[in-house]
């Protein structure tokens, strides 16, 4: 298909016009009826109020001005006005935030995102018991156990999954981290971007210090410290729009409730234990070990190509990956080529002949759209902006995101099994080992994950799904065969109770999405590590045609990679990028 | 002015355009209808707006954007806690509301593609195309530079153009 022009696309978009449903029309009509009942009042309220107010405004303004002067003078005299932070106070604030996390137990109570929130947390190792609105959960990072109670189904679900502090505490921890970052910024660059003010308040016979941190966008975090305890005793966060999202009081009890039942969960609640078996975790561990051990240094190419009806390949995306210890550099190429162009023909020939040298020669004629660098903690992405200037974005990454970003490992071992277990606690998951099956390259060991459907807030639906992965133990536990399916009807879901989270209207939509992945050819690096050389991927969305993709992977562990290559600072010119 | 009549006329005049805007912003038909409902509920509290016919739609469009943004943030807070983000990003990439409404009509395919744009780009494009807001108005609303709005708009169109041409 010829690429559509922007103007034509704009015109097409403007022509899109949906019709409201009869239900919505009726709901809004009802709203209008409310107006009808009070139409006279509604019409007259504004002018009448104005008539009453205007004559008094002058008098009120005078009184207000006098009152303001009195308050300001009093405020100044008693010395409780907000003032810029003294340099020594940076340390006091930073220390208090750090001390908070060193306590045996931290108890937080208040409101969070318009709902009641209460939590007990202990940070070394991380454990927490949380009540947030209707959700009650306990987490233990040491055993990877998350228990979540859903009041609607009177069910406690116990999962095994990695837990982060942010995950369990709904962002309280991020708030502390963000506050610390702002403190550091203000300390380094002065208060031009981040403003920090402090004041003292006396409540009863206790003195409190209140630090107000206003970031450059205008959102405000207020941290209250007990100078005697040298710990945080209150935290508030107000958005740029002035909405108070977080308002919590903090204290430090010696103990916390012993379990989820102590937080008000009925003792006869149904328990769904979704933790995988020991055998399952053992296999999962072997796969993850193989994934992490790949390398430790390599140069590789991943080329994604659509398989056309005549069996030829149409290259779409290429990622060139460099790994050196914990550092990754990934160059992303994406292109749309006219099928009859010389470039398309040369790429087609290189892929059909499985010729790495020809592919590399072809790549030398192209430029990447972006280059990403990963150092385990940070991702730095370099690309051109619309004006052709070099743009650099740096963002913190989690360990999982880093794992997903590695194009070779991602294709060879498939998506990490733990991904499914990381679904929110409200979505029940189940895992099991499948009976071994014979594949073209030997016996395969399989695992299956299923998860329930769920309405994700107001916006959309998360459909029930099933994923089966088969790993080859004699090929470094590579994922040789996998199939995943999301299906609103999910006939294969054994526990029909799991479907209850899916609204009936969503089930009627007949949502269906299936993806499969099969290794067609293996290869070995010069030091004997296996990897998949050619993979066939199929993707089907509802009644749409099946899209078949071939993935070609080339890995070379013998090339020496310079430190400069892995350094984001080495790219200082826009010339290497595609416009 | 008969407020009730003016309210009904405003609804009839703007409902379809507002629903399209809301669907583009939220990516879900039910949520979009809720947004339209909430926008008109807020209009009841500001009936003086009904007398400014020329600027009424701009007001409604901004209300729709704010409501959709609130829902987006709420959904993100409720469901997209950092550790789960990767999974949801994967799922969001697959999410296709056009599929759920009717598969073969181009307009729904287009809306489906719009709903898959990153939130920032989607908002700029939707407010410009269906909200009829100027780049300056969008910049003020989003508290970003006008040039950034321009860039987001071009970027959104370019992404859509590529996706649309794939014909998938």
XYZ file of C-alpha atoms in Angstrom:
747
model
C 0.000 0.000 0.000
C 1.287 3.471 -0.841
C 2.067 5.548 2.207
C -0.744 7.980 2.912
C 0.080 11.702 2.877
C -0.199 13.656 6.119
C -2.809 16.053 4.698
C -4.961 13.175 3.531
C -4.632 11.481 6.888
C -5.681 14.697 8.657
C -8.713 14.916 6.397
C -9.640 11.299 7.063
C -9.271 11.837 10.808
C -11.469 14.936 10.738
C -14.136 12.949 8.938
C -14.320 10.395 11.729
C -17.460 11.132 13.696
C -19.130 8.659 16.047
C -22.754 8.629 17.102
C -23.740 8.693 20.742
C -25.766 5.769 22.029
C -29.413 6.029 23.038
C -28.313 5.244 26.608
C -26.026 8.270 26.759
C -28.665 10.499 25.180
C -31.124 9.411 27.863
C -28.601 10.002 30.669
C -27.798 13.512 29.477
C -31.488 14.245 28.917
C -32.042 13.433 32.577
C -29.335 15.932 33.455
C -31.182 18.535 31.406
C -34.394 17.783 33.298
C -32.613 18.714 36.513
C -31.892 22.051 34.907
C -35.503 22.369 33.913
C -36.610 22.044 37.523
C -34.304 24.784 38.654
C -33.968 26.737 35.452
C -35.219 29.988 36.885
C -32.848 29.782 39.797
C -29.979 28.834 37.528
C -30.662 31.758 35.225
C -30.877 34.288 37.964
C -28.267 33.117 40.412
C -25.322 34.780 38.782
C -26.652 38.285 38.293
C -28.360 38.291 41.674
C -25.177 37.192 43.424
C -23.207 39.774 41.522
C -25.697 42.484 42.457
C -25.346 41.548 46.081
C -21.576 41.303 46.009
C -20.413 44.277 44.001
C -21.448 47.064 46.415
C -19.761 45.239 49.256
C -16.556 44.438 47.466
C -14.838 47.747 48.137
C -15.526 47.524 51.848
C -14.441 43.886 52.009
C -11.216 44.625 50.154
C -10.324 47.339 52.660
C -10.948 45.050 55.624
C -8.956 42.247 53.980
C -6.003 44.526 53.292
C -5.842 45.636 56.949
C -6.159 42.028 58.143
C -3.395 40.919 55.785
C -1.010 43.571 57.100
C -1.744 42.542 60.696
C -1.166 38.845 59.916
C 2.067 39.503 58.029
C 3.495 41.647 60.808
C 2.538 39.055 63.441
C 3.989 36.242 61.302
C 7.239 38.128 60.860
C 7.519 39.043 64.517
C 7.032 35.525 65.843
C 9.484 34.194 63.260
C 7.346 31.387 61.904
C 7.330 32.466 58.269
C 8.623 30.104 55.577
C 12.209 30.906 54.830
C 14.758 29.588 52.359
C 16.587 26.537 53.579
C 19.845 27.008 55.460
C 22.644 24.847 53.979
C 22.869 22.818 57.196
C 19.198 21.969 56.948
C 19.701 19.959 53.760
C 21.498 17.355 55.800
C 18.814 17.387 58.489
C 16.065 16.782 55.966
C 17.976 14.120 54.057
C 18.931 12.357 57.284
C 15.328 12.286 58.496
C 14.142 10.693 55.261
C 16.889 8.088 55.511
C 16.195 7.405 59.208
C 12.554 6.768 58.451
C 13.420 3.737 56.380
C 15.783 2.439 59.030
C 13.004 2.056 61.612
C 11.825 -1.415 62.596
C 8.264 -0.559 61.570
C 6.845 2.544 59.919
C 3.108 3.109 60.242
C 1.415 5.442 57.763
C -2.193 6.486 57.921
C -4.216 9.012 55.975
C -5.555 9.434 52.472
C -3.941 8.510 49.233
C -5.447 9.314 45.858
C -8.857 10.035 47.376
C -9.057 6.808 49.322
C -8.197 5.826 52.858
C -4.769 4.332 53.221
C -3.047 2.632 56.107
C 0.195 0.699 55.946
C 2.831 -0.831 58.154
C 6.191 -1.256 56.458
C 9.565 -2.548 57.440
C 12.353 -1.990 54.956
C 15.146 -4.420 55.836
C 14.073 -6.822 54.400
C 10.986 -5.260 52.936
C 7.667 -6.353 54.404
C 4.389 -4.469 54.372
C 0.750 -4.742 55.345
C -1.463 -2.371 53.414
C -5.113 -1.343 53.502
C -5.972 0.906 50.582
C -9.653 1.411 49.879
C -11.125 -2.047 49.274
C -7.771 -3.727 48.893
C -5.973 -5.420 51.744
C -2.588 -6.909 51.027
C 0.541 -8.169 52.686
C 3.885 -8.509 50.976
C 7.151 -10.100 51.936
C 10.103 -9.422 49.657
C 12.183 -12.154 51.254
C 9.793 -14.972 50.323
C 8.350 -13.159 47.267
C 4.900 -13.719 48.736
C 2.010 -11.359 48.071
C -1.385 -12.003 49.655
C -4.226 -9.823 48.436
C -7.818 -9.824 49.660
C -10.604 -8.898 47.275
C -13.717 -7.960 49.251
C -16.065 -8.383 46.264
C -15.262 -12.087 45.862
C -14.254 -12.627 49.535
C -11.075 -14.209 48.213
C -7.472 -14.062 49.339
C -5.022 -14.685 46.502
C -1.517 -15.688 47.367
C 1.098 -15.124 44.678
C 4.795 -15.652 44.368
C 6.369 -12.679 42.646
C 9.112 -10.122 43.186
C 7.928 -7.190 45.231
C 9.193 -3.654 45.159
C 8.599 -1.043 47.794
C 6.831 1.193 45.295
C 4.620 -1.620 44.214
C 3.374 -2.331 47.708
C 3.230 1.178 49.089
C 1.500 2.692 46.081
C 4.177 5.263 45.482
C 4.872 6.500 49.037
C 8.393 5.292 48.602
C 8.726 7.086 45.264
C 7.571 10.219 47.002
C 10.421 9.943 49.496
C 12.847 9.166 46.669
C 11.569 12.091 44.614
C 11.899 14.370 47.653
C 15.488 13.224 48.160
C 16.223 13.863 44.491
C 14.787 17.373 44.706
C 16.842 18.029 47.838
C 19.979 16.940 45.982
C 19.055 19.109 42.982
C 18.510 22.144 45.191
C 21.752 21.477 47.020
C 23.732 21.226 43.785
C 22.104 23.937 41.712
C 20.647 26.270 44.309
C 16.950 26.934 44.560
C 16.371 28.184 41.029
C 14.544 25.021 39.931
C 13.488 23.420 43.196
C 12.401 25.632 46.039
C 12.719 24.276 49.563
C 11.398 26.221 52.498
C 11.281 25.347 56.161
C 9.308 26.519 59.123
C 8.822 25.457 62.706
C 5.492 24.661 64.252
C 4.742 24.066 67.914
C 1.933 21.650 68.684
C 1.367 21.181 72.408
C 4.855 21.080 73.824
C 6.367 19.533 70.701
C 8.247 21.326 67.966
C 7.887 20.138 64.402
C 9.825 21.210 61.361
C 7.954 21.462 58.100
C 9.902 21.404 54.842
C 8.032 22.388 51.702
C 9.637 21.222 48.477
C 8.240 22.818 45.339
C 9.567 21.407 42.097
C 9.989 23.445 38.937
C 6.603 22.381 37.613
C 4.911 23.583 40.792
C 3.926 20.353 42.529
C 4.546 20.487 46.243
C 5.758 17.850 48.688
C 5.568 18.760 52.345
C 7.597 16.690 54.781
C 7.141 17.141 58.504
C 9.978 16.097 60.766
C 10.172 15.489 64.481
C 13.563 17.039 65.394
C 13.798 14.883 68.547
C 13.172 11.620 66.682
C 15.004 12.884 63.572
C 12.408 11.088 61.506
C 9.558 11.981 59.203
C 6.174 12.205 60.930
C 4.075 13.466 58.059
C 4.081 13.675 54.301
C 1.770 15.483 51.920
C 1.826 15.848 48.169
C -0.112 18.432 46.201
C -0.221 18.402 42.419
C 0.374 21.362 40.118
C -3.400 21.715 39.831
C -3.623 22.073 43.613
C -5.097 18.641 44.241
C -3.884 17.043 47.445
C -3.087 13.473 46.401
C -1.301 12.231 49.483
C -1.790 13.189 53.113
C -0.239 10.787 55.582
C 0.753 10.848 59.235
C 3.706 8.664 60.101
C 4.566 7.014 63.417
C 6.894 4.244 64.520
C 5.278 1.338 66.402
C 7.369 -1.531 67.735
C 5.262 -4.196 66.072
C 2.796 -4.555 63.210
C -0.345 -6.662 62.784
C 0.725 -10.307 62.438
C -1.135 -11.212 59.240
C -3.784 -10.249 56.707
C -6.589 -11.390 59.022
C -5.539 -8.804 61.598
C -6.411 -6.131 59.013
C -10.070 -7.115 59.038
C -10.123 -9.881 56.438
C -12.776 -12.458 57.398
C -11.317 -15.723 58.634
C -13.609 -17.745 56.340
C -12.476 -15.954 53.145
C -11.695 -18.274 50.220
C -7.965 -18.773 49.684
C -6.549 -19.167 46.155
C -2.928 -20.165 46.440
C -1.302 -19.373 43.088
C 2.298 -20.019 44.077
C 4.160 -22.204 41.607
C 5.419 -25.613 42.596
C 9.053 -26.290 43.501
C 9.605 -28.088 40.162
C 8.212 -25.133 38.273
C 10.489 -22.690 40.053
C 13.466 -24.947 39.437
C 12.834 -24.929 35.675
C 12.180 -21.197 35.708
C 15.479 -20.692 37.533
C 17.397 -22.687 34.912
C 15.894 -20.656 32.077
C 16.705 -17.376 33.809
C 20.257 -18.500 34.569
C 20.816 -19.381 30.901
C 19.354 -16.049 29.814
C 21.573 -14.092 32.181
C 24.684 -16.112 31.315
C 24.433 -15.415 27.586
C 27.479 -13.437 26.589
C 29.181 -12.053 28.646
C 30.290 -10.064 25.649
C 28.839 -10.167 22.176
C 27.878 -8.356 19.020
C 24.581 -9.431 17.505
C 21.924 -8.597 14.976
C 18.202 -9.267 15.237
C 16.316 -8.757 12.002
C 12.520 -8.918 11.875
C 11.025 -9.573 8.461
C 7.504 -10.274 7.279
C 7.083 -13.527 5.416
C 5.326 -12.737 2.163
C 2.941 -15.034 0.318
C 5.703 -16.184 -2.055
C 7.891 -17.154 0.914
C 10.288 -14.232 0.504
C 11.144 -11.806 3.286
C 10.362 -8.130 3.677
C 12.740 -6.672 6.278
C 11.050 -4.277 8.674
C 13.201 -3.762 11.738
C 16.769 -4.455 12.694
C 18.375 -4.155 16.092
C 22.122 -4.311 16.452
C 23.117 -5.202 20.007
C 26.468 -4.928 21.723
C 26.987 -6.416 25.162
C 30.024 -5.887 27.288
C 29.589 -7.127 30.848
C 26.616 -5.299 32.326
C 26.619 -2.676 29.559
C 24.416 -2.816 26.481
C 24.293 -0.664 23.391
C 21.353 -1.235 21.085
C 21.023 0.453 17.721
C 17.486 0.402 16.337
C 16.827 0.563 12.619
C 13.334 0.693 11.204
C 12.448 1.269 7.596
C 9.770 0.918 4.992
C 11.147 -0.015 1.630
C 9.366 -0.067 -1.677
C 9.203 -3.751 -2.584
C 10.731 -3.150 -5.988
C 13.593 -0.982 -4.720
C 17.169 -2.095 -4.995
C 17.632 -1.842 -1.222
C 14.662 -4.144 -0.583
C 15.990 -6.661 -3.090
C 19.468 -6.712 -1.553
C 18.028 -7.191 1.947
C 15.736 -9.949 0.680
C 18.694 -11.743 -0.879
C 20.802 -11.408 2.268
C 18.031 -12.865 4.429
C 17.128 -15.665 2.011
C 20.792 -16.683 1.771
C 21.172 -16.378 5.580
C 24.262 -14.295 4.828
C 25.543 -12.245 7.787
C 28.247 -10.478 5.759
C 25.697 -9.325 3.169
C 23.354 -8.165 5.936
C 26.139 -6.185 7.593
C 27.106 -4.649 4.248
C 23.480 -3.659 3.732
C 23.300 -2.152 7.228
C 26.304 0.040 6.486
C 24.170 1.854 3.914
C 21.535 2.724 6.548
C 21.488 4.824 9.709
C 19.844 3.942 13.016
C 16.760 5.791 14.218
C 17.930 5.590 17.813
C 20.701 4.215 19.970
C 20.021 3.026 23.511
C 22.550 2.436 26.245
C 21.819 0.382 29.363
C 24.038 0.233 32.397
C 21.751 -1.792 34.667
C 20.283 1.290 36.323
C 19.951 3.882 33.602
C 18.774 3.847 30.029
C 20.112 6.595 27.801
C 18.401 7.014 24.465
C 19.891 9.121 21.699
C 17.901 10.160 18.642
C 17.185 13.194 16.511
C 14.384 15.585 17.336
C 12.142 17.169 14.715
C 14.641 19.907 14.033
C 17.392 17.373 13.400
C 19.166 18.119 16.684
C 20.667 15.370 18.779
C 18.343 14.485 21.638
C 19.410 12.580 24.726
C 16.976 11.107 27.220
C 18.042 9.436 30.407
C 15.642 7.441 32.522
C 15.918 5.042 35.414
C 15.019 1.461 34.530
C 13.881 -1.464 36.588
C 15.609 -4.821 36.251
C 12.650 -6.222 34.367
C 12.526 -3.420 31.821
C 16.214 -3.892 31.182
C 15.566 -7.571 30.575
C 12.786 -6.821 28.126
C 14.915 -4.331 26.250
C 17.573 -6.861 25.240
C 16.511 -7.872 21.758
C 18.530 -11.078 21.480
C 17.745 -12.611 24.864
C 14.119 -11.540 24.517
C 13.713 -13.398 21.232
C 15.782 -16.440 22.171
C 14.381 -17.185 25.654
C 10.984 -15.536 25.208
C 9.412 -13.171 27.673
C 10.417 -13.957 31.232
C 8.021 -16.234 33.003
C 7.933 -13.902 35.973
C 6.207 -11.313 33.800
C 2.913 -13.106 34.172
C 3.356 -13.374 37.911
C 3.923 -9.624 38.042
C 0.368 -8.929 36.976
C -1.512 -6.949 39.643
C -2.579 -8.905 42.724
C -6.229 -8.486 41.742
C -5.655 -10.709 38.691
C -5.440 -14.326 39.704
C -2.720 -16.288 38.009
C -2.012 -19.963 37.918
C 1.101 -21.796 36.853
C 1.819 -25.437 36.203
C 4.328 -27.729 34.542
C 3.184 -29.342 31.319
C 3.997 -32.933 30.362
C 7.252 -33.021 28.307
C 6.796 -33.142 24.539
C 9.051 -34.201 21.706
C 10.338 -31.385 19.495
C 12.450 -31.511 16.329
C 15.600 -30.877 18.382
C 14.888 -33.142 21.376
C 12.530 -33.370 24.331
C 11.012 -30.094 25.523
C 9.974 -29.119 29.053
C 6.866 -26.972 29.223
C 5.222 -24.525 31.574
C 1.795 -22.968 31.418
C 0.513 -19.712 32.847
C -3.089 -18.648 32.867
C -4.549 -15.445 34.185
C -8.004 -14.140 34.739
C -9.703 -11.264 32.966
C -10.265 -8.060 34.810
C -11.607 -4.581 34.187
C -8.582 -2.398 34.629
C -10.110 0.663 36.247
C -12.555 2.547 34.070
C -10.568 2.522 30.903
C -10.185 -0.898 29.476
C -10.318 -4.591 30.009
C -7.500 -7.005 30.630
C -8.493 -10.212 28.907
C -8.013 -13.717 30.273
C -4.956 -15.324 28.856
C -2.929 -18.480 28.623
C 0.710 -18.832 27.728
C 2.539 -22.085 27.089
C 6.296 -22.138 26.731
C 8.475 -25.139 25.923
C 12.189 -24.988 26.702
C 14.916 -27.194 25.283
C 17.234 -28.440 28.095
C 19.931 -29.594 25.672
C 19.977 -26.190 23.945
C 20.637 -23.983 26.992
C 16.932 -23.929 27.929
C 16.054 -21.819 24.918
C 12.335 -21.256 24.432
C 11.842 -23.385 21.325
C 8.105 -23.307 21.072
C 5.561 -21.003 22.654
C 2.006 -19.928 22.193
C 0.024 -17.276 23.981
C -3.593 -16.430 23.658
C -5.866 -13.759 25.058
C -9.481 -14.621 24.640
C -12.602 -13.042 26.104
C -14.315 -16.425 26.260
C -11.339 -18.415 27.494
C -12.982 -21.824 27.183
C -9.786 -23.427 28.383
C -9.887 -21.621 31.719
C -10.307 -24.509 34.117
C -11.368 -22.491 37.135
C -14.453 -20.675 35.864
C -14.386 -18.498 38.964
C -11.386 -16.795 37.458
C -13.589 -15.467 34.662
C -15.776 -13.603 37.111
C -13.465 -10.610 37.105
C -14.299 -10.017 33.453
C -17.397 -7.893 32.849
C -20.139 -9.591 30.815
C -19.987 -6.938 28.088
C -16.291 -7.646 27.617
C -16.975 -11.350 27.166
C -19.453 -10.516 24.416
C -16.819 -8.634 22.457
C -15.163 -11.867 21.343
C -11.702 -10.507 21.838
C -9.084 -12.855 20.480
C -5.353 -12.492 20.105
C -2.938 -15.342 19.515
C 0.816 -15.259 19.140
C 3.173 -18.134 18.544
C 6.922 -18.557 18.307
C 8.854 -21.533 16.934
C 12.610 -21.949 16.603
C 13.373 -23.242 13.097
C 17.137 -23.242 13.278
C 19.757 -23.172 16.032
C 23.323 -21.912 15.942
C 26.243 -21.922 18.350
C 28.655 -19.167 19.206
C 32.366 -19.922 18.906
C 32.489 -20.644 22.655
C 29.668 -23.166 22.409
C 26.635 -21.216 23.584
C 23.422 -22.051 21.788
C 21.080 -19.456 20.367
C 18.154 -19.474 17.947
C 19.274 -18.473 14.437
C 15.835 -18.390 12.840
C 12.436 -18.081 14.513
C 8.979 -18.049 12.999
C 6.469 -15.805 14.769
C 2.765 -15.696 14.002
C 0.358 -13.057 15.180
C -3.398 -13.105 14.805
C -5.744 -10.434 16.077
C -9.416 -11.417 15.868
C -10.545 -11.943 12.341
C -7.617 -10.087 10.863
C -5.237 -11.911 8.649
C -2.440 -13.848 10.224
C 0.851 -11.970 10.195
C 3.888 -14.226 9.837
C 7.297 -12.913 10.751
C 10.701 -14.484 10.505
C 13.302 -13.426 13.025
C 16.942 -13.818 12.010
C 19.562 -13.679 14.752
C 23.338 -13.510 14.364
C 25.720 -13.486 17.309
C 29.480 -13.066 17.351
C 31.262 -13.355 20.712
C 34.756 -12.873 19.332
C 34.609 -9.191 18.388
C 36.337 -6.827 20.709
C 34.160 -3.954 21.827
C 35.806 -0.731 22.873
C 34.780 1.082 26.051
C 34.052 4.088 23.899
C 31.419 2.153 21.954
C 29.474 1.464 25.160
C 29.616 5.063 26.348
C 26.639 7.355 25.575
C 28.979 10.334 25.675
C 30.751 8.964 22.608
C 27.826 10.067 20.431
C 28.155 13.794 20.053
C 27.081 14.330 16.477
C 23.669 13.898 14.857
C 25.352 12.639 11.688
C 25.073 8.931 12.554
C 21.272 8.975 12.771
C 18.641 8.605 10.105
C 16.705 11.869 9.693
C -32.498 32.503 27.859
C -34.233 29.185 28.431
C -31.351 27.308 30.039
C -32.813 23.868 29.585
C -33.443 24.440 25.893
C -29.975 25.879 25.438
C -28.485 22.875 27.243
C -30.360 20.442 25.003
C -29.344 22.332 21.887
C -25.728 22.333 23.014
C -25.863 18.581 23.582
C -27.389 17.900 20.166
C -24.891 20.179 18.452
C -21.742 18.842 20.058
C -22.424 15.323 21.341
C -21.040 13.357 18.404
C -17.892 15.422 18.026
C -17.310 15.299 21.767
C -17.803 11.534 21.867
C -15.275 11.102 19.064
C -12.811 13.278 20.943
C -13.426 11.371 24.174
C -12.974 8.006 22.460
C -9.733 9.185 20.882
C -8.528 10.339 24.284
C -9.589 7.301 26.302
C -9.547 4.456 23.806
C -12.674 2.877 25.245
C -16.254 3.457 24.130
C -17.854 3.040 27.565
C -15.359 5.341 29.202
C -15.785 7.872 26.390
C -19.550 7.944 26.978
C -18.917 8.457 30.694
C -16.620 11.345 29.870
C -19.266 12.994 27.666
C -21.824 12.536 30.428
C -19.500 14.068 33.025
C -18.709 16.996 30.744
C -22.380 17.868 30.377
C -22.870 17.335 34.102
C -20.196 19.959 34.691
C -21.871 22.250 32.146
C -24.934 22.295 34.380
C -22.836 24.005 37.024
C -21.616 26.567 34.509
C -24.745 27.393 32.563
C -23.429 30.868 31.786
C -21.188 29.122 29.242
C -24.306 28.279 27.246
C -24.681 31.891 26.220
C -21.204 31.901 24.622
C -22.025 29.700 21.692
C -18.836 30.393 19.802
C -16.526 29.260 22.554
C -18.761 26.576 24.041
C -17.216 23.660 22.193
C -13.694 24.701 23.176
C -14.848 24.718 26.809
C -16.432 21.270 26.441
C -13.327 19.928 24.718
C -11.094 21.145 27.542
C -13.464 19.603 30.110
C -13.369 16.309 28.181
C -9.587 16.381 28.091
C -9.358 17.084 31.823
C -11.824 14.330 32.673
C -10.036 11.858 30.379
C -6.711 12.866 31.908
C -8.073 12.311 35.427
C -9.244 8.855 34.392
C -5.903 8.103 32.765
C -4.033 9.090 35.909
C -6.447 7.152 38.076
C -6.104 4.049 35.915
C -2.362 4.435 35.889
C -2.289 4.748 39.653
C -4.619 1.832 40.204
C -3.137 -0.545 37.735
C 0.167 0.559 36.427
C 2.364 0.479 39.425
C 5.970 0.604 38.309
C 6.761 -3.064 38.588
C 3.751 -3.984 36.503
C 4.365 -1.363 33.874
C 6.216 -3.630 31.490
C 3.361 -6.087 31.309
C 0.787 -3.416 30.830
C 2.798 -1.670 28.175
C 2.930 -4.941 26.320
C -0.770 -5.376 26.711
C -1.579 -1.790 25.822
C 0.313 -2.220 22.588
C -2.013 -5.028 21.684
C -5.129 -3.264 22.889
C -7.312 -2.458 19.972
C -10.652 -0.780 20.629
C -11.416 -0.724 16.920
C -11.600 -4.489 17.144
C -14.202 -4.247 19.826
C -16.495 -1.879 17.982
C -16.497 -3.039 14.400
C -13.547 -4.371 12.560
C -13.577 -3.257 9.019
C -14.573 0.354 9.026
C -11.729 2.669 8.331
C -12.797 5.294 10.839
C -12.658 2.812 13.667
C -9.338 1.491 12.482
C -8.094 5.065 12.574
C -9.450 5.633 16.066
C -7.903 2.347 17.127
C -4.545 3.524 15.882
C -4.978 6.868 17.641
C -5.734 5.104 20.906
C -2.433 3.242 20.616
C -0.403 6.434 20.401
C 1.501 7.447 23.528
C -0.708 9.485 25.835
C 0.981 12.851 25.181
C 0.869 12.550 21.398
C -2.661 11.187 21.439
C -3.881 14.120 23.469
C -2.345 16.759 21.206
C -3.672 15.101 18.062
C -7.168 14.570 19.477
C -7.501 18.092 20.826
C -6.359 19.536 17.511
C -8.408 17.316 15.214
C -11.618 16.758 17.156
C -11.341 19.408 19.849
C -10.622 22.166 17.303
C -8.228 23.780 19.759
C -5.386 25.890 18.426
C -1.797 24.887 19.131
C -1.581 27.821 21.507
C -4.635 26.673 23.452
C -3.246 23.142 23.691
C 0.113 24.487 24.861
C -1.602 26.497 27.606
C -3.678 23.498 28.621
C -0.741 21.117 28.778
C 1.625 23.739 30.220
C 4.209 23.090 27.524
C 5.765 25.188 24.770
C 3.841 25.780 21.574
C 6.743 24.413 19.568
C 6.553 21.183 21.588
C 2.859 20.896 20.799
C 3.677 21.364 17.116
C 6.334 18.678 17.352
C 4.008 16.269 19.165
C 1.338 16.839 16.551
C 3.690 16.128 13.681
C 5.102 13.109 15.482
C 1.597 11.731 16.108
C 0.609 12.179 12.467
C 3.800 10.543 11.303
C 3.318 7.540 13.572
C -0.278 7.190 12.417
C 0.729 7.526 8.802
C 3.198 4.667 9.122
C 0.801 2.445 11.050
C -2.049 3.179 8.678
C 0.075 2.378 5.655
C 0.917 -1.028 7.101
C -2.706 -1.915 6.487
C -2.664 -4.415 9.289
